[in-house]
Amino acid sequence: MNRKALHQISYGLYIVTSGADGKFNGQIANSIVQVTSRPATVAVCINKENYTHELIRSSRKFTVSIVTENAPMTFIGLFGFKSGRDTDKLKNTKTQTGATGVPYILDYCLGYIETELEGELDCGSHTIFVGKVVEADLTGDGEPMTYAYYQNVKGGKSPKTAPTFDQDAAPAKPKTSAQRYVCTVCGYVYDPEAGDPDNGIAAGTAFEEIPDTWTCPICGAEKDKFEPEK
Ligand code: FE
């Protein structure tokens, strides 16, 4: 089987929110598709281990916010690489409560689709949830981010919990002194020439010299989750 064919399927980049009674969460999802027109329904694919999965099951609602190309990696990292069980991701994000009571995202998003759960399909690691659209609107300008744009222009990659994660990725080549290191969780690249001044790492600091307490500025992964850039 040539898995490269699977890499050629097109996707977008979205934030799926869910919850009820003041307990809400959102996560990045790329596998979202409108499946019918009348009535309008959309399907989302969510990892069973994710907090949002639990919230969709309990509230029977989910909302899709459409992420724009100008979304920074820190924003994508917050929703894509951190768990809502440990972090209140919506705390410092501009949101609006929708018709179903689930918040949709205003920051770096151009519109939203609110749904009520119609059914689900168990797909092993993930569940496909199908929701009937009950409300939708545009909230901003910009181009919707495609998954190809996220990967090719933004330098992003799939987290291990994504339906499109490929565990057969090529191994890294040996490091050199000015070697850049890549976060295997989120794709952030540590460049020794730039350092990470926001987090106390001066420009010119080799990766090996960074204290072990340092973590990925995008996703919070520990230093041992980094590997030399190919
Ligand atoms: Fe990271």
Short mmCIF file of N, CA and C and ligand atoms in Angstrom, two decimals, residues 183 185-188 216 218-221 226, ligand 1:
data_model
loop_
_atom_site.label_atom_id
_atom_site.label_comp_id
_atom_site.label_asym_id
_atom_site.label_seq_id
_atom_site.Cartn_x
_atom_site.Cartn_y
_atom_site.Cartn_z
N CYS A 183 9.92 19.91 16.92
CA CYS A 183 9.02 19.30 17.91
C CYS A 183 8.21 18.21 17.20
N VAL A 185 5.72 16.72 18.27
CA VAL A 185 4.29 16.80 18.58
C VAL A 185 3.58 17.79 17.66
N CYS A 186 4.18 19.01 17.53
CA CYS A 186 3.43 20.06 16.82
C CYS A 186 4.13 20.57 15.56
N GLY A 187 5.41 20.23 15.38
CA GLY A 187 6.10 20.68 14.19
C GLY A 187 6.87 21.98 14.36
N TYR A 188 6.82 22.59 15.56
CA TYR A 188 7.60 23.80 15.80
C TYR A 188 9.09 23.51 15.59
N CYS A 216 8.31 23.18 24.57
CA CYS A 216 7.94 23.73 23.26
C CYS A 216 7.03 24.94 23.44
N ILE A 218 5.02 26.24 21.47
CA ILE A 218 3.71 26.10 20.81
C ILE A 218 2.82 25.12 21.55
N CYS A 219 3.34 23.92 21.83
CA CYS A 219 2.44 22.88 22.35
C CYS A 219 2.78 22.47 23.77
N GLY A 220 3.92 22.94 24.30
CA GLY A 220 4.25 22.59 25.67
C GLY A 220 4.94 21.24 25.82
N ALA A 221 5.30 20.59 24.70
CA ALA A 221 5.98 19.29 24.79
C ALA A 221 7.37 19.46 25.43
N PHE A 226 11.74 16.51 21.01
CA PHE A 226 12.32 17.14 19.83
C PHE A 226 13.30 16.19 19.15
FE FE B 1 5.50 21.47 20.04
#
